[in-house]
Coordinates of C-alpha atoms in Angstrom, one line a residue:
X25 CA 12.8 -31.4 -49.2
X26 CA 15.0 -33.8 -47.2
X27 CA 16.9 -30.8 -45.6
X28 CA 13.5 -29.1 -45.0
X29 CA 12.5 -32.2 -43.1
X30 CA 15.7 -33.0 -41.3
X31 CA 16.5 -29.5 -40.0
X32 CA 13.1 -28.6 -38.5
X33 CA 12.7 -32.1 -37.1
X34 CA 16.2 -32.0 -35.5
X35 CA 15.6 -28.6 -34.1
X36 CA 12.2 -29.7 -32.8
X37 CA 13.8 -32.8 -31.2
X38 CA 16.5 -30.6 -29.5
X39 CA 14.0 -28.1 -28.2
X40 CA 11.7 -30.9 -27.1
X41 CA 14.6 -32.6 -25.3
X42 CA 15.7 -29.4 -23.6
X43 CA 12.2 -28.6 -22.6
X44 CA 11.6 -32.1 -21.4
X45 CA 14.7 -32.2 -19.3
X46 CA 14.0 -28.8 -17.8
X47 CA 10.4 -29.9 -17.1
X48 CA 11.6 -33.2 -15.5
X49 CA 14.1 -31.3 -13.4
X50 CA 11.5 -28.8 -12.2
X51 CA 9.0 -31.5 -11.5
X52 CA 11.6 -33.5 -9.6
X53 CA 12.6 -30.5 -7.6
X54 CA 9.0 -29.7 -6.6
X55 CA 8.2 -33.3 -5.7
X56 CA 11.3 -33.8 -3.7
X57 CA 11.0 -30.4 -1.9
X58 CA 7.5 -31.5 -0.9
X59 CA 8.9 -34.8 0.2
X60 CA 11.7 -33.1 2.3
X61 CA 9.1 -30.8 3.8
X62 CA 7.0 -33.8 5.0
X63 CA 10.2 -35.5 6.4
X64 CA 11.2 -32.3 8.1
X65 CA 7.8 -32.1 9.8
X66 CA 8.1 -35.7 11.1
X67 CA 11.6 -35.1 12.4
X68 CA 10.7 -31.8 14.0
X69 CA 7.7 -33.5 15.7
X70 CA 9.9 -36.3 17.0
X71 CA 12.7 -34.0 18.3
X72 CA 10.2 -31.7 20.0
X73 CA 8.5 -34.7 21.6
X74 CA 11.9 -36.0 22.8
X75 CA 12.7 -32.5 24.2
X76 CA 9.3 -32.3 26.0
X77 CA 9.9 -35.8 27.6
X78 CA 13.4 -34.8 28.7
X79 CA 11.9 -31.7 30.5
X80 CA 10.2 -34.1 32.9
X81 CA 13.2 -33.5 35.2
X82 CA 11.8 -30.0 35.8
X83 CA 8.1 -30.8 35.8
X84 CA 8.4 -33.5 38.4
X85 CA 9.1 -31.7 41.8
X86 CA 9.7 -35.0 43.6
X87 CA 12.5 -35.9 41.1
X88 CA 13.9 -32.4 41.4
X89 CA 14.1 -32.7 45.2
X90 CA 15.7 -36.1 45.0
X91 CA 18.8 -34.6 43.4
X92 CA 19.7 -33.1 46.8
X93 CA 19.8 -36.6 48.4
X94 CA 22.2 -39.4 47.9
X95 CA 21.4 -43.0 46.9
X96 CA 21.3 -43.9 50.5
X97 CA 17.9 -42.2 50.7
X98 CA 15.6 -45.0 49.3
X99 CA 12.8 -42.6 48.4
X100 CA 15.1 -40.3 46.4
X101 CA 16.9 -43.2 44.7
X102 CA 13.5 -44.8 43.8
X103 CA 12.2 -41.4 42.4
X104 CA 15.2 -41.0 40.2
X105 CA 14.9 -44.6 38.9
X106 CA 11.2 -44.2 38.2
X107 CA 11.8 -40.9 36.3
X108 CA 14.5 -42.4 34.1
X109 CA 12.3 -45.4 33.4
X110 CA 9.4 -43.1 32.4
X111 CA 11.6 -41.0 30.1
X112 CA 13.0 -44.2 28.5
X113 CA 9.5 -45.6 27.9
X114 CA 8.1 -42.3 26.7
X115 CA 10.6 -41.6 24.0
X116 CA 10.4 -43.9 21.0
X117 CA 13.7 -45.5 20.1
X118 CA 15.4 -44.7 23.4
X119 CA 18.0 -47.3 24.3
X120 CA 19.1 -46.1 27.8
X121 CA 19.0 -43.0 30.0
X122 CA 21.9 -41.9 32.1
X123 CA 21.8 -39.4 35.0
X124 CA 24.8 -37.8 36.8
X125 CA 24.3 -35.6 39.9
X126 CA 27.3 -33.3 40.3
X127 CA 26.9 -32.5 44.0
X128 CA 26.6 -36.1 45.1
X129 CA 29.1 -37.6 42.5
X130 CA 26.5 -40.2 41.8
X131 CA 25.4 -41.8 38.5
X132 CA 22.3 -43.8 37.5
X133 CA 21.8 -45.7 34.3
X134 CA 18.5 -47.2 33.2
X135 CA 19.3 -49.8 30.6
X136 CA 17.9 -53.2 29.7
X137 CA 14.8 -52.5 31.9
X138 CA 17.0 -52.2 35.0
X139 CA 18.2 -49.1 36.9
X140 CA 21.8 -49.3 38.0
X141 CA 23.5 -46.9 40.4
X142 CA 27.0 -46.0 41.5
X143 CA 28.4 -43.5 43.9
X144 CA 31.6 -41.5 44.3
X145 CA 32.3 -41.5 40.5
X146 CA 33.3 -38.7 38.1
X147 CA 31.2 -37.8 35.1
X148 CA 31.6 -40.4 32.3
X149 CA 34.7 -39.1 30.4
X150 CA 33.3 -39.7 26.9
X151 CA 30.5 -37.2 27.5
X152 CA 31.5 -34.2 25.4
X153 CA 32.0 -30.7 26.9
X154 CA 28.6 -29.0 26.5
X155 CA 30.2 -25.5 27.2
X156 CA 27.4 -23.0 27.5
X157 CA 24.7 -25.2 26.0
X158 CA 21.9 -26.5 28.2
X159 CA 20.7 -28.9 25.5
X160 CA 22.9 -30.7 22.9
X161 CA 22.6 -33.6 20.6
X162 CA 25.8 -35.6 20.0
X163 CA 26.3 -37.0 16.4
X164 CA 26.1 -40.8 16.0
X165 CA 28.7 -42.8 17.9
X166 CA 29.1 -46.4 19.3
X167 CA 26.7 -47.3 22.2
X168 CA 28.7 -47.4 25.5
X169 CA 27.7 -48.4 29.0
X170 CA 28.8 -45.3 30.9
X171 CA 31.1 -47.5 33.0
X172 CA 28.3 -49.9 34.3
X173 CA 28.3 -53.6 34.1
X174 CA 25.4 -54.9 32.0
X175 CA 23.7 -58.3 32.0
X176 CA 24.6 -58.7 28.4
X177 CA 27.0 -56.6 26.3
X178 CA 26.0 -54.4 23.4
X179 CA 26.8 -55.1 19.8
X180 CA 30.2 -53.6 18.9
X181 CA 28.8 -51.8 15.8
X182 CA 25.6 -50.5 17.4
X183 CA 25.3 -46.8 16.6
X184 CA 23.2 -44.2 18.6
X185 CA 23.0 -40.5 18.9
X186 CA 22.7 -38.9 22.3
X187 CA 20.7 -36.0 23.7
X188 CA 22.3 -34.2 26.7
X189 CA 20.4 -31.9 28.9
X190 CA 22.0 -29.9 31.7
X191 CA 19.9 -29.9 34.9
X192 CA 20.1 -26.5 36.5
X193 CA 19.0 -25.1 39.8
X194 CA 16.0 -22.9 38.6
X195 CA 15.9 -19.9 38.4
X196 CA 19.7 -19.7 38.6
X197 CA 22.1 -21.3 36.1
X198 CA 23.9 -23.5 38.7
X199 CA 24.4 -26.9 37.3
X200 CA 23.0 -29.8 39.4
X201 CA 23.7 -32.6 36.9
X202 CA 23.4 -34.0 33.4
X203 CA 20.8 -36.2 31.8
X204 CA 21.8 -38.3 28.7
X205 CA 19.4 -40.1 26.5
X206 CA 20.8 -42.6 23.9
X207 CA 18.5 -43.1 20.9
X208 CA 18.6 -45.7 18.2
X209 CA 19.2 -44.7 14.6
X210 CA 16.1 -46.7 13.7
X211 CA 13.7 -43.8 13.9
X212 CA 15.9 -41.6 11.6
X213 CA 16.2 -44.6 9.2
X214 CA 12.5 -45.1 9.3
X215 CA 11.6 -41.5 8.5
X216 CA 14.5 -40.8 6.1
X217 CA 14.1 -44.1 4.3
X218 CA 10.8 -42.8 2.9
X219 CA 12.5 -39.7 1.5
X220 CA 15.0 -41.2 -1.0
X221 CA 15.8 -44.3 -3.1
X222 CA 19.1 -45.7 -1.9
X223 CA 20.0 -47.4 -5.2
X224 CA 19.9 -44.0 -7.0
X225 CA 19.8 -41.2 -4.5
X226 CA 21.6 -40.1 -1.3
X227 CA 20.2 -38.4 1.8
X228 CA 22.1 -36.6 4.5
X229 CA 21.0 -35.1 7.8
X230 CA 23.7 -32.7 9.0
X231 CA 23.8 -30.8 12.3
X232 CA 24.8 -27.2 12.8
X233 CA 28.5 -28.2 13.0
X234 CA 28.5 -30.1 9.8
X235 CA 28.5 -33.6 11.4
X236 CA 26.4 -36.2 9.7
X237 CA 23.5 -37.3 11.9
X238 CA 22.1 -39.6 9.2
X239 CA 23.2 -40.8 5.8
X240 CA 22.3 -43.6 3.4
X241 CA 26.0 -44.4 3.6
X242 CA 26.7 -45.6 7.1
X243 CA 30.4 -45.0 6.7
X244 CA 29.8 -41.2 6.9
X245 CA 27.8 -41.3 10.1
X246 CA 29.2 -38.9 12.7
X247 CA 31.8 -37.5 10.3
X248 CA 32.1 -33.9 9.3
X249 CA 31.2 -33.1 5.7
X250 CA 34.0 -31.4 3.7
X251 CA 32.5 -31.6 0.2
X252 CA 32.2 -28.5 -2.0
X253 CA 28.5 -28.8 -2.4
X254 CA 28.0 -28.5 1.3
X255 CA 30.0 -25.3 1.3
X256 CA 27.6 -23.9 -1.3
X257 CA 24.7 -24.6 1.0
X258 CA 26.3 -22.9 3.9
X259 CA 27.3 -19.9 1.8
X260 CA 23.8 -19.5 0.4
X261 CA 22.4 -18.4 3.8
X262 CA 19.0 -19.8 2.9
X263 CA 17.1 -22.3 5.1
X264 CA 15.8 -24.2 2.1
X265 CA 16.4 -24.4 -1.7
X266 CA 18.1 -26.3 -4.5
X267 CA 20.9 -26.1 -7.0
X268 CA 22.7 -28.2 -9.6
X269 CA 26.4 -29.0 -9.2
X270 CA 28.6 -31.6 -10.9
X271 CA 25.7 -33.2 -12.8
X272 CA 23.8 -33.7 -9.5
X273 CA 20.8 -31.8 -8.1
X274 CA 21.0 -30.9 -4.4
X275 CA 17.9 -30.1 -2.4
X276 CA 18.0 -29.0 1.2
X277 CA 15.6 -28.0 4.0
X278 CA 16.2 -26.8 7.6
X279 CA 15.1 -28.8 10.6
X280 CA 14.8 -26.1 13.2
X281 CA 13.6 -27.0 16.7
X282 CA 14.4 -26.0 20.3
X283 CA 17.1 -28.8 20.4
X284 CA 18.4 -28.8 16.8
X285 CA 19.4 -26.7 13.9
X286 CA 19.9 -29.5 11.3
X287 CA 19.9 -29.5 7.6
X288 CA 18.3 -32.2 5.5
X289 CA 20.1 -32.6 2.1
X290 CA 19.1 -34.8 -0.8
X291 CA 21.4 -35.6 -3.6
X292 CA 19.9 -36.8 -7.0
X293 CA 22.1 -37.6 -10.0
X294 CA 20.8 -35.7 -13.1
X295 CA 21.2 -38.9 -15.2
X296 CA 18.6 -40.6 -13.0
X297 CA 16.1 -37.9 -13.4
X298 CA 16.7 -37.6 -17.2
X299 CA 16.8 -41.3 -18.0
X300 CA 13.2 -41.3 -19.4
X301 CA 14.1 -38.2 -21.5
X302 CA 17.1 -40.0 -22.9
X303 CA 15.1 -43.0 -23.8
X304 CA 12.5 -40.7 -25.5
X305 CA 15.4 -39.0 -27.4
X306 CA 16.6 -42.4 -28.7
X307 CA 13.1 -43.4 -29.8
X308 CA 12.8 -40.0 -31.6
X309 CA 16.1 -40.5 -33.4
X310 CA 15.0 -44.0 -34.5
X311 CA 11.7 -42.6 -35.8
X312 CA 13.5 -39.8 -37.6
X313 CA 15.6 -42.4 -39.5
X314 CA 12.5 -44.4 -40.5
X315 CA 10.8 -41.2 -41.5
X316 CA 13.6 -40.2 -43.8
X317 CA 13.4 -43.5 -45.6
X318 CA 9.7 -43.1 -46.1
X319 CA 10.1 -39.5 -47.2
X320 CA 12.6 -40.4 -49.9
X321 CA 10.2 -43.1 -51.2
X322 CA 7.3 -40.7 -51.1
X323 CA 9.2 -38.0 -53.0
X324 CA 10.0 -40.3 -55.8
X325 CA 6.4 -41.2 -56.1
X326 CA 5.3 -37.6 -55.9
X327 CA 7.7 -36.5 -58.6
X328 CA 6.3 -39.2 -61.0
X329 CA 2.5 -39.1 -60.3
X330 CA 1.7 -35.7 -58.7
X331 CA 3.8 -33.0 -60.2
X332 CA 2.3 -33.1 -63.7
X333 CA -1.3 -32.2 -62.7
X334 CA 0.0 -29.6 -60.3
X335 CA 1.9 -27.9 -63.1
X336 CA -1.4 -27.9 -65.1
X337 CA -3.1 -26.2 -62.1
X338 CA -0.3 -23.7 -61.8
X339 CA -0.8 -22.8 -65.5
X340 CA -4.5 -22.2 -64.9
X341 CA -3.6 -19.9 -62.0
X342 CA -1.2 -18.0 -64.2
X343 CA -4.1 -17.3 -66.6
X344 CA -6.3 -16.0 -63.8
X345 CA -3.4 -13.8 -62.6
X346 CA -3.1 -12.3 -66.1
X347 CA -6.8 -11.2 -65.9
X348 CA -8.6 -14.0 -67.5
X349 CA -11.3 -14.7 -64.9
X350 CA -13.4 -17.2 -66.9
X351 CA -11.0 -20.1 -67.5
X352 CA -12.3 -23.7 -67.3
X353 CA -10.9 -25.2 -64.1
X354 CA -13.0 -28.5 -64.1
X355 CA -11.3 -31.8 -63.5
X356 CA -12.4 -35.5 -63.6
X357 CA -9.8 -36.7 -61.1
X358 CA -11.1 -38.3 -57.9
X359 CA -8.0 -37.8 -55.8
X360 CA -6.8 -34.7 -53.9
X361 CA -5.6 -33.0 -57.1
X362 CA -9.1 -33.2 -58.5
X363 CA -10.5 -31.8 -55.2
X364 CA -7.9 -29.0 -55.5
X365 CA -9.1 -28.2 -59.0
X366 CA -12.8 -28.1 -57.9
X367 CA -12.0 -25.9 -54.9
X368 CA -10.1 -23.5 -57.0
X369 CA -13.0 -23.3 -59.5
X370 CA -15.4 -22.7 -56.6
X371 CA -13.1 -20.0 -55.3
X372 CA -13.1 -18.3 -58.7
X373 CA -16.9 -18.3 -58.8
X374 CA -16.9 -16.7 -55.4
X375 CA -14.4 -14.1 -56.4
X376 CA -16.5 -13.2 -59.5
X377 CA -19.6 -12.9 -57.3
X378 CA -17.8 -10.7 -54.8
X379 CA -16.6 -8.4 -57.5
X380 CA -20.3 -7.8 -58.5
X381 CA -21.2 -7.3 -54.8
X382 CA -18.4 -4.8 -54.4
X383 CA -19.8 -2.7 -57.2
X384 CA -23.2 -2.7 -55.4
X385 CA -21.6 -1.8 -52.1
X386 CA -19.8 1.2 -53.6
X387 CA -23.1 2.4 -55.1
X388 CA -24.8 2.0 -51.7
X389 CA -22.0 3.9 -49.9
X390 CA -22.3 6.8 -52.3
X391 CA -26.1 6.9 -51.5
X392 CA -25.4 6.8 -47.8
X393 CA -22.8 9.6 -48.0
X394 CA -25.4 11.8 -49.8
X395 CA -27.9 11.2 -47.1
X396 CA -25.4 12.0 -44.4
X397 CA -24.6 15.3 -46.1
X398 CA -28.3 16.1 -46.3
X399 CA -28.7 15.2 -42.5
X400 CA -26.1 17.9 -41.7
X401 CA -28.1 20.6 -43.3
X402 CA -30.8 20.8 -40.6
X403 CA -28.6 21.6 -37.5
X404 CA -26.7 24.3 -39.5
X405 CA -29.9 25.7 -40.8
X406 CA -31.4 25.9 -37.2
X407 CA -28.2 27.6 -35.9
X408 CA -28.2 30.2 -38.7
X409 CA -32.0 30.8 -38.3
X410 CA -31.5 31.4 -34.5
X411 CA -28.8 33.9 -35.2
X412 CA -31.1 35.7 -37.7
X413 CA -34.0 35.8 -35.2
X414 CA -31.6 37.1 -32.5
X415 CA -30.4 39.9 -34.7
X416 CA -34.0 40.9 -35.5
X417 CA -34.9 40.9 -31.8
X418 CA -31.9 43.2 -31.0
X419 CA -33.0 45.5 -33.7
X420 CA -36.5 45.8 -32.1
X421 CA -34.9 46.4 -28.6
X422 CA -35.8 43.1 -27.2
X423 CA -32.5 42.4 -25.5
X424 CA -33.8 39.6 -23.2
X425 CA -35.0 37.7 -26.2
X426 CA -31.7 38.3 -28.0
X427 CA -29.8 37.1 -24.9
X428 CA -31.9 33.9 -24.6
X429 CA -31.7 33.1 -28.3
X430 CA -27.9 33.7 -28.3
X431 CA -27.5 31.4 -25.4
X432 CA -29.5 28.7 -27.2
X433 CA -27.5 29.2 -30.4
X434 CA -24.2 28.9 -28.4
X435 CA -25.5 25.7 -26.8
X436 CA -26.4 24.2 -30.2
X437 CA -23.0 25.2 -31.7
X438 CA -21.2 23.7 -28.6
X439 CA -23.1 20.4 -29.0
X440 CA -22.7 20.2 -32.8
X441 CA -19.0 20.4 -33.3
X442 CA -16.1 18.2 -32.2
X443 CA -18.1 16.2 -29.7
X444 CA -15.3 13.7 -29.4
X445 CA -12.6 16.2 -28.4
X446 CA -11.9 17.2 -24.8
X447 CA -12.6 20.8 -23.6
X448 CA -11.4 22.9 -20.7
X449 CA -13.5 23.1 -17.6
X450 CA -13.9 26.8 -18.4
X451 CA -15.5 26.1 -21.8
X452 CA -17.9 23.5 -20.2
X453 CA -18.9 26.1 -17.6
X454 CA -19.7 28.7 -20.3
X455 CA -22.0 26.1 -21.8
X456 CA -23.6 25.4 -18.4
X457 CA -24.1 29.2 -17.8
X458 CA -26.1 29.4 -21.1
X459 CA -28.1 26.3 -20.2
X460 CA -28.9 27.7 -16.7
X461 CA -29.9 31.1 -18.2
X462 CA -32.5 29.4 -20.3
X463 CA -33.8 27.4 -17.4
X464 CA -34.1 30.6 -15.2
X465 CA -36.4 32.0 -17.9
X466 CA -38.4 28.8 -18.1
X467 CA -38.9 28.5 -14.3
X468 CA -39.1 32.2 -13.6
X469 CA -36.2 32.2 -11.2
X470 CA -37.7 29.6 -8.9
X471 CA -34.2 28.3 -8.1
X472 CA -30.8 29.6 -7.1
X473 CA -27.6 28.5 -9.0
X474 CA -24.6 28.6 -6.7
X475 CA -21.2 28.7 -8.3
X476 CA -17.9 28.0 -6.4
X477 CA -15.1 27.2 -8.8
X478 CA -11.4 27.3 -8.0
X479 CA -9.6 29.3 -10.7
X480 CA -6.7 26.8 -10.8
X481 CA -9.1 24.1 -12.2
X482 CA -10.5 26.2 -15.1
X483 CA -7.9 24.9 -17.6
X484 CA -8.3 21.2 -16.7
X485 CA -9.3 19.1 -19.8
X486 CA -12.4 17.0 -19.4
X487 CA -14.6 15.1 -21.9
X488 CA -17.2 17.3 -23.5
X489 CA -20.7 17.4 -22.0
X490 CA -19.4 15.7 -18.8
X491 CA -20.8 18.1 -16.2
X492 CA -23.8 19.7 -18.1
X493 CA -25.9 16.5 -17.9
X494 CA -25.5 16.5 -14.1
X495 CA -27.1 20.0 -14.0
X496 CA -29.8 18.9 -16.5
X497 CA -30.8 16.0 -14.2
X498 CA -31.8 18.5 -11.5
X499 CA -34.4 20.1 -13.8
X500 CA -35.6 16.7 -15.1
X501 CA -35.9 14.8 -11.9
X502 CA -34.9 16.9 -8.8
X503 CA -36.5 20.3 -8.9
X504 CA -39.8 20.9 -7.1
X505 CA -41.7 23.7 -8.9
X506 CA -44.0 24.2 -5.9
X507 CA -41.2 25.6 -3.6
X508 CA -39.1 28.8 -3.8
X509 CA -35.9 27.6 -2.1
X510 CA -34.6 25.3 -4.8
X511 CA -30.9 25.5 -5.4
X512 CA -28.2 23.7 -7.4
X513 CA -24.5 24.1 -6.6
X514 CA -21.5 23.5 -8.8
X515 CA -18.1 23.4 -7.1
X516 CA -14.5 22.5 -8.2
X517 CA -11.3 22.4 -6.2
X518 CA -7.9 20.9 -6.2
X519 CA -7.3 18.2 -3.6
X520 CA -3.6 18.0 -4.6
X521 CA -1.4 19.0 -7.6
X522 CA -2.8 16.2 -9.7
X523 CA -6.2 15.5 -8.2
X524 CA -9.3 17.7 -9.1
X525 CA -12.7 17.2 -7.5
X526 CA -16.0 18.5 -9.2
X527 CA -19.2 18.4 -7.1
X528 CA -22.8 19.0 -8.3
X529 CA -25.4 18.9 -5.6
X530 CA -29.0 20.2 -5.1
X531 CA -31.8 20.1 -2.5
X532 CA -34.4 18.7 -4.8
X533 CA -36.4 15.5 -4.6
X534 CA -33.4 13.2 -4.5
X535 CA -33.7 9.6 -5.7
X536 CA -36.0 6.9 -4.4
X537 CA -34.1 4.3 -2.1
X538 CA -34.8 1.4 -4.4
X539 CA -33.6 3.2 -7.5
X540 CA -30.6 4.6 -5.6
X541 CA -29.6 1.1 -4.4
X542 CA -30.0 -0.4 -7.9
X543 CA -27.9 2.5 -9.4
X544 CA -25.2 2.0 -6.7
X545 CA -25.0 -1.7 -7.5
X546 CA -24.7 -1.0 -11.2
X547 CA -21.9 1.5 -10.6
X548 CA -20.0 -0.9 -8.3
X549 CA -20.3 -3.6 -11.0
X550 CA -18.8 -1.2 -13.5
X551 CA -16.0 -0.3 -11.1
X552 CA -14.9 -3.9 -11.1
X553 CA -14.7 -4.1 -15.0
X554 CA -11.4 -3.5 -16.8
X555 CA -11.3 -0.9 -19.5
X556 CA -11.9 -3.4 -22.3
X557 CA -15.0 -4.8 -20.6
X558 CA -16.2 -1.2 -19.9
X559 CA -15.8 -0.3 -23.5
X560 CA -18.0 -3.2 -24.6
X561 CA -20.5 -2.4 -21.9
X562 CA -20.7 1.3 -23.0
X563 CA -21.4 0.2 -26.6
X564 CA -24.3 -2.0 -25.4
X565 CA -25.6 0.9 -23.2
X566 CA -25.4 3.2 -26.2
X567 CA -27.5 0.9 -28.3
X568 CA -30.1 0.6 -25.5
X569 CA -30.5 4.3 -24.8
X570 CA -29.9 7.6 -26.6
X571 CA -29.8 9.7 -23.4
X572 CA -26.8 10.8 -21.4
X573 CA -27.3 9.4 -17.8
X574 CA -25.2 8.9 -14.7
X575 CA -23.9 5.5 -16.0
X576 CA -22.9 7.0 -19.3
X577 CA -21.0 9.8 -17.4
X578 CA -19.1 7.3 -15.3
X579 CA -18.2 5.2 -18.3
X580 CA -16.8 8.2 -20.2
X581 CA -15.0 9.4 -17.1
X582 CA -13.2 6.0 -16.6
X583 CA -12.4 5.5 -20.3
X584 CA -11.0 9.1 -20.7
X585 CA -8.8 9.0 -17.6
X586 CA -7.9 5.3 -18.1
X587 CA -9.4 4.2 -14.8
X588 CA -7.7 7.0 -12.7
X589 CA -11.0 8.5 -11.6
X590 CA -13.8 8.1 -9.1
X591 CA -17.5 8.6 -9.4
X592 CA -19.6 8.9 -6.3
X593 CA -23.3 9.5 -5.8
X594 CA -25.1 10.4 -2.5
X595 CA -28.7 11.1 -1.4
X596 CA -28.5 14.2 0.8
X597 CA -30.4 14.4 4.0
X598 CA -33.2 15.3 4.4
X599 CA -33.6 15.7 0.7
X600 CA -31.4 16.4 -2.3
X601 CA -28.8 14.6 -4.5
X602 CA -25.0 14.9 -4.8
X603 CA -22.6 13.7 -7.5
X604 CA -18.8 13.9 -6.9
X605 CA -16.2 13.5 -9.7
X606 CA -12.6 12.9 -8.6
X607 CA -10.1 12.9 -11.5
X608 CA -6.4 12.5 -11.8
X609 CA -5.0 15.2 -14.1
X610 CA -1.3 14.3 -13.8
X611 CA 0.2 14.7 -17.3
X612 CA -3.4 15.2 -18.5
X613 CA -2.9 18.1 -20.9
X614 CA -0.9 16.3 -23.6
X615 CA -2.8 13.0 -23.1
X616 CA -6.1 14.7 -23.3
X617 CA -5.3 16.4 -26.5
X618 CA -4.0 13.2 -28.1
X619 CA -7.2 11.4 -27.1
X620 CA -9.2 14.0 -28.8

């Protein structure tokens, strides 16, 4: 019993621990991916806003014209200073804005709320080569003065990242100058600081060249990442995702804007995520130890006080098993063992009563079987009687009467036997011909039966009595006995190798609009049911009605062809009714036989 307790409990704890750790990891991945997504949106919004503000150099025609004049032109110089100041104020976190005009070899720096200018100077040498790029963002670097003298110096460890925009002579690509915007790291710290917990996790924002734009570890700012986990991200080719490597979970998301193609990477130690699961595992192990002590004490008590009455009960059960069904199973005990004795006694009483009921049920079943055999006599008798009358009519030369009686006999025989098996369309059509022959005699040829059947469809298997009720509906509801141009048409054709269409249409009274609409809604409702729901629905319909209507035909059609069928009804104009059955007979021959 101890092993039976320890083994399942240990396995349960292991499974629980594994499932809990996996669940914690999955939940951490989902939550952190959502967090990175929100951070990505904020960063993309900021970078796009910074890009739009830098494009002021193109949207301001006065500024653009000022690039063709030197600083000696007061208006041009003032326009440049005003534009740089506007850009500096518009971009949150901007420290200074630098402008260099190639043609004039002039530079302007707006810093510390003052615009400073210098002439006949080269482009500041620490500005990187932008090559063919018109916009570029330089990784974090120390803040410099672009060669200008400032009122007070910058801190030596002040880090910024710089956005460079090449100013071109539009629409050509001739370069007029360069605009440089130095931005504080504060905005990256503000946004990124909300995305990770520095004491447990690490966050990196890396540009397209692998240089660190932001990191929780300031020592890595501006450096190129060489770690193996970053290579796995680059090799994946995905813009976002996650993976586990060296007991750490890495999540990444792409920050794609018109000025950047950065990757945001979050590093989470697995131990941090699973700390709660490990605590729970320790608690479970402690509980298991306490439980084992209690189990051992309980087993000693059970072996002394419980096993004896249980053996007594087992003895009584053995007597019942040997066939003695009237043993005395009463007990005066008030505990669970006494309850077990009384329940067993109650069960034996129930079994004895069920045995008596079983004998009664067998007797009732024999009676029902006899009645069922008697009920089968009448149809057979009617069929044999019709054959006898037909023979007598033939002997007296009444061939028409013989023909009609023979048709009626065939119809009865067709409907009596194997109603649950499929038949070929050819067999169903023979039955329809007999039915129509009788109706012609009844209505004295007041209607025309039109028959257009493709021979390739004659061997298609269909549920029995599927088409005949559609013909019968014409005589019940559609035919107008006062007119002579009544007709009903039966057509079949192949739409493709596996699709067969059967159409029954007439020019009778049709269906009233209200009834037609109600029927259409009912059929649409049934179309939305799955086959199990349709089966239940058909059983309810069968209890409510004994006839074979359009709804019944649609139900049988869908159930037989497992939903691969269509049932459409139409009111012909100006009058008449049409039913179209479209069925899929691919592989139908074997399946149909098996269903039968």
